[in-house]
Tab-separated table of C-alpha atoms and ligand atoms in Angstrom:
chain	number	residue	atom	x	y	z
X	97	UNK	CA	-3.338	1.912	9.306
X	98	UNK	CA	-3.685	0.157	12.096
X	99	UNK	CA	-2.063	-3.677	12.546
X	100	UNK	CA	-5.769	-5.203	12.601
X	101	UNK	CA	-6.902	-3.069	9.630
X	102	UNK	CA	-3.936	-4.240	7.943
X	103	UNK	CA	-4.202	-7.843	8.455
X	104	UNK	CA	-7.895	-7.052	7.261
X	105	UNK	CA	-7.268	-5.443	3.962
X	106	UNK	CA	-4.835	-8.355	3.080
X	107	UNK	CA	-5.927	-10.571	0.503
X	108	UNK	CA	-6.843	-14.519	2.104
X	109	UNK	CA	-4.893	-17.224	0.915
X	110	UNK	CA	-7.652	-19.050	-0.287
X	111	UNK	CA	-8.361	-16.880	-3.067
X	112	UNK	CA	-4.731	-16.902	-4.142
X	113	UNK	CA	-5.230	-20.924	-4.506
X	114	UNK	CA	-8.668	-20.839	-6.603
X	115	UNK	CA	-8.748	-21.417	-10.336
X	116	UNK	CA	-9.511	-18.872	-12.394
X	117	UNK	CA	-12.436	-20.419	-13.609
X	118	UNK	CA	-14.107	-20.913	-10.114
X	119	UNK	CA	-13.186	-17.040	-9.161
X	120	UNK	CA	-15.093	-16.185	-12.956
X	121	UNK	CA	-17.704	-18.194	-11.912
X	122	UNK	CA	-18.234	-17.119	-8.105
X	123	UNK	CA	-18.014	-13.455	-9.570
X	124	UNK	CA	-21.289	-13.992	-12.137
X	125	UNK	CA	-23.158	-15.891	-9.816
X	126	UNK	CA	-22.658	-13.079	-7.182
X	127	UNK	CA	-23.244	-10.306	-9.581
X	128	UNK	CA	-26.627	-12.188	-10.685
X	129	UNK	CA	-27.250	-12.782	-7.027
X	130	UNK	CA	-26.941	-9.199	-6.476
X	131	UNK	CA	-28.299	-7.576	-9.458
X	132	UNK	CA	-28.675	-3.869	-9.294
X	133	UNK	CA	-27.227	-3.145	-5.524
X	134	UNK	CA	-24.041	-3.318	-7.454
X	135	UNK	CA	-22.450	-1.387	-9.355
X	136	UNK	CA	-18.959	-2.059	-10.791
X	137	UNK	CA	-17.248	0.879	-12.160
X	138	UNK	CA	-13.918	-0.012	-14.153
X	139	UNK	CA	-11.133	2.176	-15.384
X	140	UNK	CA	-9.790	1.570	-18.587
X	141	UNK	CA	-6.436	0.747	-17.096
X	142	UNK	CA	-7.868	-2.428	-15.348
X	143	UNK	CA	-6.755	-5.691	-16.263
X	144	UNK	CA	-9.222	-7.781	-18.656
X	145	UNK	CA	-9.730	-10.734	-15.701
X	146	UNK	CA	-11.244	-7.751	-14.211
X	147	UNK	CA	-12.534	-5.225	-16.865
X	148	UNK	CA	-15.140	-8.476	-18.312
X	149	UNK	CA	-16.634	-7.558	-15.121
X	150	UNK	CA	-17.493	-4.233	-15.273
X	151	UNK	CA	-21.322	-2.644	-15.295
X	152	UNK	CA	-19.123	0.663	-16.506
X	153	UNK	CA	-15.918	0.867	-18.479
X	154	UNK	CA	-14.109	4.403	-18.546
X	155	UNK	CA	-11.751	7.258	-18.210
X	156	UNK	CA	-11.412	9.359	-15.685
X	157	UNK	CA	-14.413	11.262	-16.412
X	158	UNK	CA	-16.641	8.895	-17.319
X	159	UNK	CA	-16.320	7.207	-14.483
X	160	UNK	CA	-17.256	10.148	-12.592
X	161	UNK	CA	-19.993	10.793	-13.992
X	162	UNK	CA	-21.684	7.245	-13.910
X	163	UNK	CA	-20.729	7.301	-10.056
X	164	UNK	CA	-23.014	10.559	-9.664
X	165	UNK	CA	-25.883	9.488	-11.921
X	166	UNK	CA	-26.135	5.901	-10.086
X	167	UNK	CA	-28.410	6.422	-7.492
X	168	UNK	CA	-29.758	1.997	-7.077
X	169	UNK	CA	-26.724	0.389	-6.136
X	170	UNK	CA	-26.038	0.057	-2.627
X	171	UNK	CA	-22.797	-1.059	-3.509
X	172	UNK	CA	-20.309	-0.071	-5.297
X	173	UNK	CA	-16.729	-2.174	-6.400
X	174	UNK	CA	-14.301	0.457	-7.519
X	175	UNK	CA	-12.043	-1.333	-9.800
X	176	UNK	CA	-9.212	1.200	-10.291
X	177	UNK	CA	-7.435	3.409	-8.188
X	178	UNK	CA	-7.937	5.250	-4.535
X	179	UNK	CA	-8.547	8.730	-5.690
X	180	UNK	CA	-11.069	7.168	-8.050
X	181	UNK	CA	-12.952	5.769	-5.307
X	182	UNK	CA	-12.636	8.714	-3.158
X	183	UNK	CA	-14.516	10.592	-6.232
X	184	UNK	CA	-17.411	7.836	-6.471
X	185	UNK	CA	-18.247	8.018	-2.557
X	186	UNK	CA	-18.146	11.974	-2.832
X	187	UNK	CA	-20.243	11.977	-5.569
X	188	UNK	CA	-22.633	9.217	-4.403
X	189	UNK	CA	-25.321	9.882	-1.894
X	190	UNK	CA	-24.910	8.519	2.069
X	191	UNK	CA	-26.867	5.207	1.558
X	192	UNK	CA	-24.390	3.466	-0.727
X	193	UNK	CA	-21.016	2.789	-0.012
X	194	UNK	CA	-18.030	2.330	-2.188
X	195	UNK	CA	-15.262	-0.330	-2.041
X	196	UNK	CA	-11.821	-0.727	-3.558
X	197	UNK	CA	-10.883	-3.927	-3.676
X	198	UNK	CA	-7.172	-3.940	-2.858
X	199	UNK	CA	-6.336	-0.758	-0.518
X	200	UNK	CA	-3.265	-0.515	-1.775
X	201	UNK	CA	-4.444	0.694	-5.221
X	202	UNK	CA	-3.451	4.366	-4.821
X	203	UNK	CA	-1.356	6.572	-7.131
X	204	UNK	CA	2.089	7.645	-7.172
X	205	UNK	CA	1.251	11.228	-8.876
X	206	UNK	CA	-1.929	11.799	-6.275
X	207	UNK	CA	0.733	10.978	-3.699
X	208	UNK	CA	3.075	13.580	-4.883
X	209	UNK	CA	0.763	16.574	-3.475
X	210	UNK	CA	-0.365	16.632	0.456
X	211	UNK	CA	-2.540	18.861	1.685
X	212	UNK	CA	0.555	19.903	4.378
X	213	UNK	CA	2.210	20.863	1.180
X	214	UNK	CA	-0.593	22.271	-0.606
X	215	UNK	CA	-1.249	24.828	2.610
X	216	UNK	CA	1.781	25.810	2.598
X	217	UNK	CA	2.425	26.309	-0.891
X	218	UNK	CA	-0.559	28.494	-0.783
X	219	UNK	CA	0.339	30.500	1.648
X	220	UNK	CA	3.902	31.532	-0.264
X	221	UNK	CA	2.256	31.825	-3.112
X	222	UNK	CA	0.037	34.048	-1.825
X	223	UNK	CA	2.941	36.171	-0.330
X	224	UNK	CA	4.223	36.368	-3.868
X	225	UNK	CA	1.168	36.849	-5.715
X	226	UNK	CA	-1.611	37.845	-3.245
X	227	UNK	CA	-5.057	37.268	-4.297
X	228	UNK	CA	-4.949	36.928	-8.339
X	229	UNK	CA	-4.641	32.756	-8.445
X	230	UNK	CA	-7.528	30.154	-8.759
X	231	UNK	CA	-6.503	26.753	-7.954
X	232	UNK	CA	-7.317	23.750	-10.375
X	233	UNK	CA	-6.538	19.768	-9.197
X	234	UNK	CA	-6.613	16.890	-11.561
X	235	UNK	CA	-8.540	14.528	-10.310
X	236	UNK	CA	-5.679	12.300	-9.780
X	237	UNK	CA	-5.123	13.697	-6.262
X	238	UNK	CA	-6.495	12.965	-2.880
X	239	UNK	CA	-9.907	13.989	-1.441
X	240	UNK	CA	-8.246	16.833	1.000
X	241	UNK	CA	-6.425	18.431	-2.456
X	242	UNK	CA	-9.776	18.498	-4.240
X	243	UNK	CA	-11.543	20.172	-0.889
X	244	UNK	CA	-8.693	22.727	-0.739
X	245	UNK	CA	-9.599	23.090	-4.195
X	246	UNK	CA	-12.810	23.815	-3.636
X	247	UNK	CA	-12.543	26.285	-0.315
X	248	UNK	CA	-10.682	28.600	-2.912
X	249	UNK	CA	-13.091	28.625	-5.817
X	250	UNK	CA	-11.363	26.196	-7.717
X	251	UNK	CA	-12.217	22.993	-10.086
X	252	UNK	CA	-10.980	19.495	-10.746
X	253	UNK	CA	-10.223	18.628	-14.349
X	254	UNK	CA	-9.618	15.315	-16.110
X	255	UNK	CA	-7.423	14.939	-18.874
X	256	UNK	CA	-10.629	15.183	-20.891
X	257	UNK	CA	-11.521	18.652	-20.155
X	258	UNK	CA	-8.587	20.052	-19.080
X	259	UNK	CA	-8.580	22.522	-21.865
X	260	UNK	CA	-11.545	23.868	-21.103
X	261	UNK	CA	-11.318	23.967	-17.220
X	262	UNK	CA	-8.027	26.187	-17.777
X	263	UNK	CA	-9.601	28.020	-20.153
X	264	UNK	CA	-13.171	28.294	-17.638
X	265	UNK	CA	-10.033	29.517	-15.136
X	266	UNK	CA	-8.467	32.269	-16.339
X	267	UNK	CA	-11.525	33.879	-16.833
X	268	UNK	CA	-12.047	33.988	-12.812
X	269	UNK	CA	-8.125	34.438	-11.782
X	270	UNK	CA	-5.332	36.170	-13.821
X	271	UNK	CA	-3.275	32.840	-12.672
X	272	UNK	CA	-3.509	29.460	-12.249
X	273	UNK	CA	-2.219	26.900	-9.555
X	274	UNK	CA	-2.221	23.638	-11.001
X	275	UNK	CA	-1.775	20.465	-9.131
X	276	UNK	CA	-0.478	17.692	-9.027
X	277	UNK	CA	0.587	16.731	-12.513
X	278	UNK	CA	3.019	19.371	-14.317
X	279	UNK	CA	2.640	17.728	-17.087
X	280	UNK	CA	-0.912	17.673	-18.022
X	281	UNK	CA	-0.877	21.333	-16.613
X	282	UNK	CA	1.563	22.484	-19.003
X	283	UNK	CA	0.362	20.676	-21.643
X	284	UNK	CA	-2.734	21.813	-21.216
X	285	UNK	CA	-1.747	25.773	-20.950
X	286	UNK	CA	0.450	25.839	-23.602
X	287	UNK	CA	-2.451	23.951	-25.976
X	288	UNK	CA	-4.142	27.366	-25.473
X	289	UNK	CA	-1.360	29.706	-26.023
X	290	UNK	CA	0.089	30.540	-22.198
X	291	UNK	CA	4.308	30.531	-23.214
X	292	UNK	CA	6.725	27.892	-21.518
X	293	UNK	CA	8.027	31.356	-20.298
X	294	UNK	CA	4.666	31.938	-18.351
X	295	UNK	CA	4.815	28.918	-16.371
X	296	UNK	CA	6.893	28.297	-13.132
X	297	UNK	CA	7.034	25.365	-11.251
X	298	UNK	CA	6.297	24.887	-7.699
X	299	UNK	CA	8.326	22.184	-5.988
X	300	UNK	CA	7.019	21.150	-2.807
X	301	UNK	CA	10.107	19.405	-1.412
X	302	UNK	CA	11.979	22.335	-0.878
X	303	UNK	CA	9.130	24.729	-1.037
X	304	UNK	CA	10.282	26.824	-3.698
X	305	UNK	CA	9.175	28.493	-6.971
X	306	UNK	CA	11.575	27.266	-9.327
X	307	UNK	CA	11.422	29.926	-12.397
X	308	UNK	CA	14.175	31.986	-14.070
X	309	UNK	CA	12.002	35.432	-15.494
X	310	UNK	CA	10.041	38.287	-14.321
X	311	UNK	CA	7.407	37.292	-11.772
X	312	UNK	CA	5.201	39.606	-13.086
X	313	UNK	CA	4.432	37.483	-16.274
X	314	UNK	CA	3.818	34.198	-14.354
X	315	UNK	CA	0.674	32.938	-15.329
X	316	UNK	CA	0.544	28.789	-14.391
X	317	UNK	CA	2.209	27.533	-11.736
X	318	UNK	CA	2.531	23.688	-11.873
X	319	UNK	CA	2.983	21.399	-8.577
X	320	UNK	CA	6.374	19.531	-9.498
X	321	UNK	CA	4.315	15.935	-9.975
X	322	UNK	CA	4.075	13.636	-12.588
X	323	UNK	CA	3.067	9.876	-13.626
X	324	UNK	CA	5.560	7.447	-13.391
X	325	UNK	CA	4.172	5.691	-16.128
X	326	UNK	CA	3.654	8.359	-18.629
X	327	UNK	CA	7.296	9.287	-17.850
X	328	UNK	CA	8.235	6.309	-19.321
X	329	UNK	CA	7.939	7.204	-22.730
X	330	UNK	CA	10.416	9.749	-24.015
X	331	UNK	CA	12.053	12.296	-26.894
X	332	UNK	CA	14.315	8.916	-27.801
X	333	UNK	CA	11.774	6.416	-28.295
X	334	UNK	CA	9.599	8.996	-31.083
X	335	UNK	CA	13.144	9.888	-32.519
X	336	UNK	CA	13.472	6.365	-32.978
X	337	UNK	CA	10.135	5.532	-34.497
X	338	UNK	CA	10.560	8.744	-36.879
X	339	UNK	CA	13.722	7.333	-38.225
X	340	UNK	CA	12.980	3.328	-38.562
X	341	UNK	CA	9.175	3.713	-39.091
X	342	UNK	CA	8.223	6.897	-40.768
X	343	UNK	CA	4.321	5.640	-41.492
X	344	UNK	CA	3.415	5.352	-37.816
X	345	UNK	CA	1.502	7.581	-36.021
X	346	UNK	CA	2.029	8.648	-32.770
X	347	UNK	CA	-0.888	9.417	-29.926
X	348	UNK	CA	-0.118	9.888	-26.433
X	349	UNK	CA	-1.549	10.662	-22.873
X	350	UNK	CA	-1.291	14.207	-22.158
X	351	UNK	CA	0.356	13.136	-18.996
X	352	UNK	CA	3.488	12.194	-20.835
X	353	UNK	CA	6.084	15.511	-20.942
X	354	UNK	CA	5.825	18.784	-22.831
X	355	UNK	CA	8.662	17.752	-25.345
X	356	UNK	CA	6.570	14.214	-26.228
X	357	UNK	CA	3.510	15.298	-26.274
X	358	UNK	CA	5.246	18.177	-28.730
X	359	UNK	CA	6.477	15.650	-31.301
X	360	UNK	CA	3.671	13.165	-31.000
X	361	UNK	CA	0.905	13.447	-33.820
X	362	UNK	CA	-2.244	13.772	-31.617
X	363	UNK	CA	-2.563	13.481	-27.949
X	364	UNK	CA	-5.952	12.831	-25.640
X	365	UNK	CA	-7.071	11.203	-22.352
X	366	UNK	CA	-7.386	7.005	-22.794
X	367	UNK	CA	-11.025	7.396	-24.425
X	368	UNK	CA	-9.683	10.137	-26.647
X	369	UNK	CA	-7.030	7.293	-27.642
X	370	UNK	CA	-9.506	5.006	-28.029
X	371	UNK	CA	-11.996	6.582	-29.891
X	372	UNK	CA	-8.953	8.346	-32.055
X	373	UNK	CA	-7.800	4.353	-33.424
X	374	UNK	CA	-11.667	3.286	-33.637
X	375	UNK	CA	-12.048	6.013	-35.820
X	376	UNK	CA	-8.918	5.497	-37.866
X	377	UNK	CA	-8.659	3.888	-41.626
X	378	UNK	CA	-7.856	-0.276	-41.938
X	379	UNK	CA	-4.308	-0.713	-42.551
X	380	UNK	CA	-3.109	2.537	-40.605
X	381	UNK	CA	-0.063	1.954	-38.024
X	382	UNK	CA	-0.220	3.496	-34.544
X	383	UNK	CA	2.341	3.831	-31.673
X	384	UNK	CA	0.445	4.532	-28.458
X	385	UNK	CA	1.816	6.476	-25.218
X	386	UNK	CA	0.254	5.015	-22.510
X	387	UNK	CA	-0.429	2.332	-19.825
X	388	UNK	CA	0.228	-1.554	-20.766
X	389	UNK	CA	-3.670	-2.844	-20.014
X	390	UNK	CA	-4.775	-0.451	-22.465
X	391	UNK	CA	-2.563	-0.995	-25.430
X	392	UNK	CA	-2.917	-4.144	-25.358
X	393	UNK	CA	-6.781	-4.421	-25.226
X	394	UNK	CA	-7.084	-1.896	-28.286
X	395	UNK	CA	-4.112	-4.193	-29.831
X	396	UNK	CA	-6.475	-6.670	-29.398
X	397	UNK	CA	-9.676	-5.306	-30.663
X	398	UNK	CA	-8.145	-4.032	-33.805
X	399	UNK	CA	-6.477	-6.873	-35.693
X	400	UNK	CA	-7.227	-4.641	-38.998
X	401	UNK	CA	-4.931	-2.125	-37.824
X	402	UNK	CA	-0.971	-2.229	-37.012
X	403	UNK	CA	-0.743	-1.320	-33.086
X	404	UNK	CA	1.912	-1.012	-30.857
X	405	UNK	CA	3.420	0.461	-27.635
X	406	UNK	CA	5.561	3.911	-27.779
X	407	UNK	CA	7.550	2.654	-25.224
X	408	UNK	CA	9.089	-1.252	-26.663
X	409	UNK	CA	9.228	-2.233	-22.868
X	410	UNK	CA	5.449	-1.444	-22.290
X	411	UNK	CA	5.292	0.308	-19.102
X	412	UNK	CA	1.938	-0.683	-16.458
X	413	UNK	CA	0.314	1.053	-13.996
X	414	UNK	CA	1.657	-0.813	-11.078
X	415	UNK	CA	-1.213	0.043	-8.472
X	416	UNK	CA	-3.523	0.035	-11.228
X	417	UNK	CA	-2.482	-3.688	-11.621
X	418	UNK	CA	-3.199	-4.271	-8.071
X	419	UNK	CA	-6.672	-5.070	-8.618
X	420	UNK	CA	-6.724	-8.851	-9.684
X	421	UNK	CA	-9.923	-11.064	-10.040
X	422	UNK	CA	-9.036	-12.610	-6.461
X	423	UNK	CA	-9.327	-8.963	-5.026
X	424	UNK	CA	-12.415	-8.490	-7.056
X	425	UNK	CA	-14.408	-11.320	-5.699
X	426	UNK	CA	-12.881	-11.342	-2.270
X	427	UNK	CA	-14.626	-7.877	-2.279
X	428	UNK	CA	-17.521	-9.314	-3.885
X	429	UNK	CA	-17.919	-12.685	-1.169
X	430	UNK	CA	-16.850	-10.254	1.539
X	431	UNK	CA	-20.131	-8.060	0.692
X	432	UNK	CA	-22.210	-10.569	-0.736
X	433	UNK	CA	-21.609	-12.550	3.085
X	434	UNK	CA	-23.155	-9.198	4.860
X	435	UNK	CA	-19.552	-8.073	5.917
X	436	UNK	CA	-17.774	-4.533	5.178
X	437	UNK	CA	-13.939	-4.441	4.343
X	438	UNK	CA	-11.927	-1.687	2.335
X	439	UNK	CA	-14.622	0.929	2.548
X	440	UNK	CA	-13.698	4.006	0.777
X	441	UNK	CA	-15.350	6.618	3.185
X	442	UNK	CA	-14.017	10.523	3.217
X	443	UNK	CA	-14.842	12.402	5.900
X	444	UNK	CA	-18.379	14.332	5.732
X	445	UNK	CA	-16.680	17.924	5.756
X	446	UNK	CA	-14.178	16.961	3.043
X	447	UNK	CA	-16.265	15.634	1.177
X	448	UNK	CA	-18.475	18.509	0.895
X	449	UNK	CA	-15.965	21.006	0.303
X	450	UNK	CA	-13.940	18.305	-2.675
X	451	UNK	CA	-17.819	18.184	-3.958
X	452	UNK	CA	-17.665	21.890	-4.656
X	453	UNK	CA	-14.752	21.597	-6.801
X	454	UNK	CA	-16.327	18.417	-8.503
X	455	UNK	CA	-19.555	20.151	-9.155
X	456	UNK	CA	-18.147	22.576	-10.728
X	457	UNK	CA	-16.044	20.608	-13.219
X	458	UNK	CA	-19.125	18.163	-13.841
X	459	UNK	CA	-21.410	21.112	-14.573
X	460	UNK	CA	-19.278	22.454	-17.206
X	461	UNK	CA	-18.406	19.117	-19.019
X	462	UNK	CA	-21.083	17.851	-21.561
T	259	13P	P1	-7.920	9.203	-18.043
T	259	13P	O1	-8.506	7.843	-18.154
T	259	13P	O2	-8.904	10.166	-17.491
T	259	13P	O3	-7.337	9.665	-19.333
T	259	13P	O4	-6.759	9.163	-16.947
T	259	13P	C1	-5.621	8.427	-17.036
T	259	13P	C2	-5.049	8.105	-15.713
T	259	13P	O5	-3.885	8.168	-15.502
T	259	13P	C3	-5.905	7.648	-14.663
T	259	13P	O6	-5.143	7.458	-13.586
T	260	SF4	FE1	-1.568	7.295	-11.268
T	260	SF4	FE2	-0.106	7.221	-13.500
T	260	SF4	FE3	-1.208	4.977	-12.563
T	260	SF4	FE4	-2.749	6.895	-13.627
T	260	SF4	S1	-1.223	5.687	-14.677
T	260	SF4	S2	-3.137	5.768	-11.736
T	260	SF4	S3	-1.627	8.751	-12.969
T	260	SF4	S4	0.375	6.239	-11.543
């Protein structure tokens, strides 16, 4: 970026010095001001100061699919993360534009796979397995991942319908790349019976498959990414529940590891989570695997039920956490006053390829 796009994207003093009451109030009278030309998706990572906010709260998917079915708002305040808002303006027509409020919202697993990487990855992999693999991205990766995606008949998947995806996979490829997160891959492939033993691991730092077996049965190859927040919670902190708390139950993210996700009770993407302790009985106990924001707002909304984090030191989402209520209405004044600043805007060719691989995710989701 350049030094004048940076000094633009940082956040003015002034809204660092406002009361929080002011910014809540600035924000309504905006959004009333504004009415249906925006559109504020949230993620349910977000901070409350910013999720009381949103027109649409979400995961992954969700979010998605209100960005393609909104078709009024001219604008549209991504609060969550880059790769989120790369999906909303690639899935939103040419007349409205989409804004993150704090640039620096991105995420450390989408940044784990570049399309440098990716291309040559490919092209090794092809050397090794010529023409039998489809690739599938989560859409935690950037635009130029989910275009390569789509170039080579592939999907994205959320942790929502991962299983499914994989499954919609193998049915076009006898193998599967699977980027960026290893961990929701191999989750979700061994959820439908492919063997840790089928599975290598591509590692894009040194270029190499790393996998100990007969090459021949290789059937998922996972990029070597992961979520530094879902590694967080480990093998030591269930062990520990099981042994001083034997009544709890245990739901995770599927992004946490194989060997978690093995000895939790129930796993699912954050509205799976959700909807798993909205549907469970008064009185139950639950020890939840995944970002801080979130535990604590079901914590909150479910006084009847004993809630807690996996993870004792409760682990956030860092970039997640960048988006405050001062970036929210500094986006909001800077749009409201006729202005553009941090426009989310992928180029026309990647986006049509990414929207390929998209498309074909969103038309086999319900
Ligand atoms: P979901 O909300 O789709 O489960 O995704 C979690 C996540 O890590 C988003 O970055
Ligand atoms: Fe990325 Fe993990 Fe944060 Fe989700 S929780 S945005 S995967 S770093």
């Amino acid at each position: 970026m350049a030094l004048t796009e940076l000094v633009k994207a940082i956040l003015p003093d002034r809204y660092r010095q406002m009361a929080q009451e002011d910014m809540e109030a600035r924000v309504r009278e905006i959004k009333k001001e504004m009415g249906k030309s925006l559109f504020i998706p949230g993620h349910h990572y977000q901070k409350d100061e910013v999720i009381q906010f949103a027109d649409a709260v979400g995961d992954s998917l969700q979010l998605a699919q209100v960005s393609a079915a909104n078709r009024e708002a001219e604008h549209i305040v991504f609060c969550g993360v880059h790769f989120m808002a790369e999906t909303a303006d690639i899935l939103t027509s040419e007349k409205q534009t989409v804004y993150l409020p704090d640039m620096r919202a991105g995420c450390s697993m989408a940044d784990m796979a570049d399309i440098y990487q990716t291309e040559r990855a490919w092209t090794a992999l092809q050397a090794l397995f010529g023409d039998t693999m489809i690739p599938l991205t989560y859409v935690n990766s950037t635009a130029a991942i989910k275009a390569f995606t789509g170039r080579h008949g592939g999907s994205c998947v959320t942790s929502s319908n991962a299983r499914s995806m994989v499954e919609w996979a193998f049915t076009e490829k006898p193998r599967i790349l699977f980027l960026p997160d290893q961990h929701l891959g191999r989750n979700t492939a061994f959820d439908i019976g492919v063997p840790l033993e089928e599975m290598a691991v591509w590692n894009p730092i040194t270029d190499t498959l790393e996998y100990e077996g007969d090459m021949e049965k290789v059937r998922v190859i996972l990029w070597k990414g992961h979520c530094s927040v879902h590694e967080n919670f480990t093998v030591a902190n269930i062990e520990e529940l099981r042994r001083t708390r034997p009544d709890i139950k245990i739901i995770v993210h599927p992004e946490c590891r194989r060997e978690v996700v093995g000895l939790a009770d129930d796993n699912g993407s954050t509205k799976y989570i959700i909807d798993a302790i909205e549907r469970a009985e008064p009185g139950t106990a639950w020890a939840i695997g995944t970002e801080m924001n979130l535990v604590k707002r079901i914590i909150a909304q479910h006084s009847d039920k004993e809630i807690i984090s996996l993870n004792p030191n409760m682990c956030p989402c860092l970039t997640m956490n960048r988006i405050d209520l001062p970036h929210l209405l500094w986006s909001l004044e800077t749009i409201a006053e006729g202005k553009s600043g941090n426009v989310i805007q992928v180029d026309s060719r990647t986006a049509q390829e990414a929207k390929w691989s998209l498309d074909r995710m969103l038309a086999r989701t319900n």
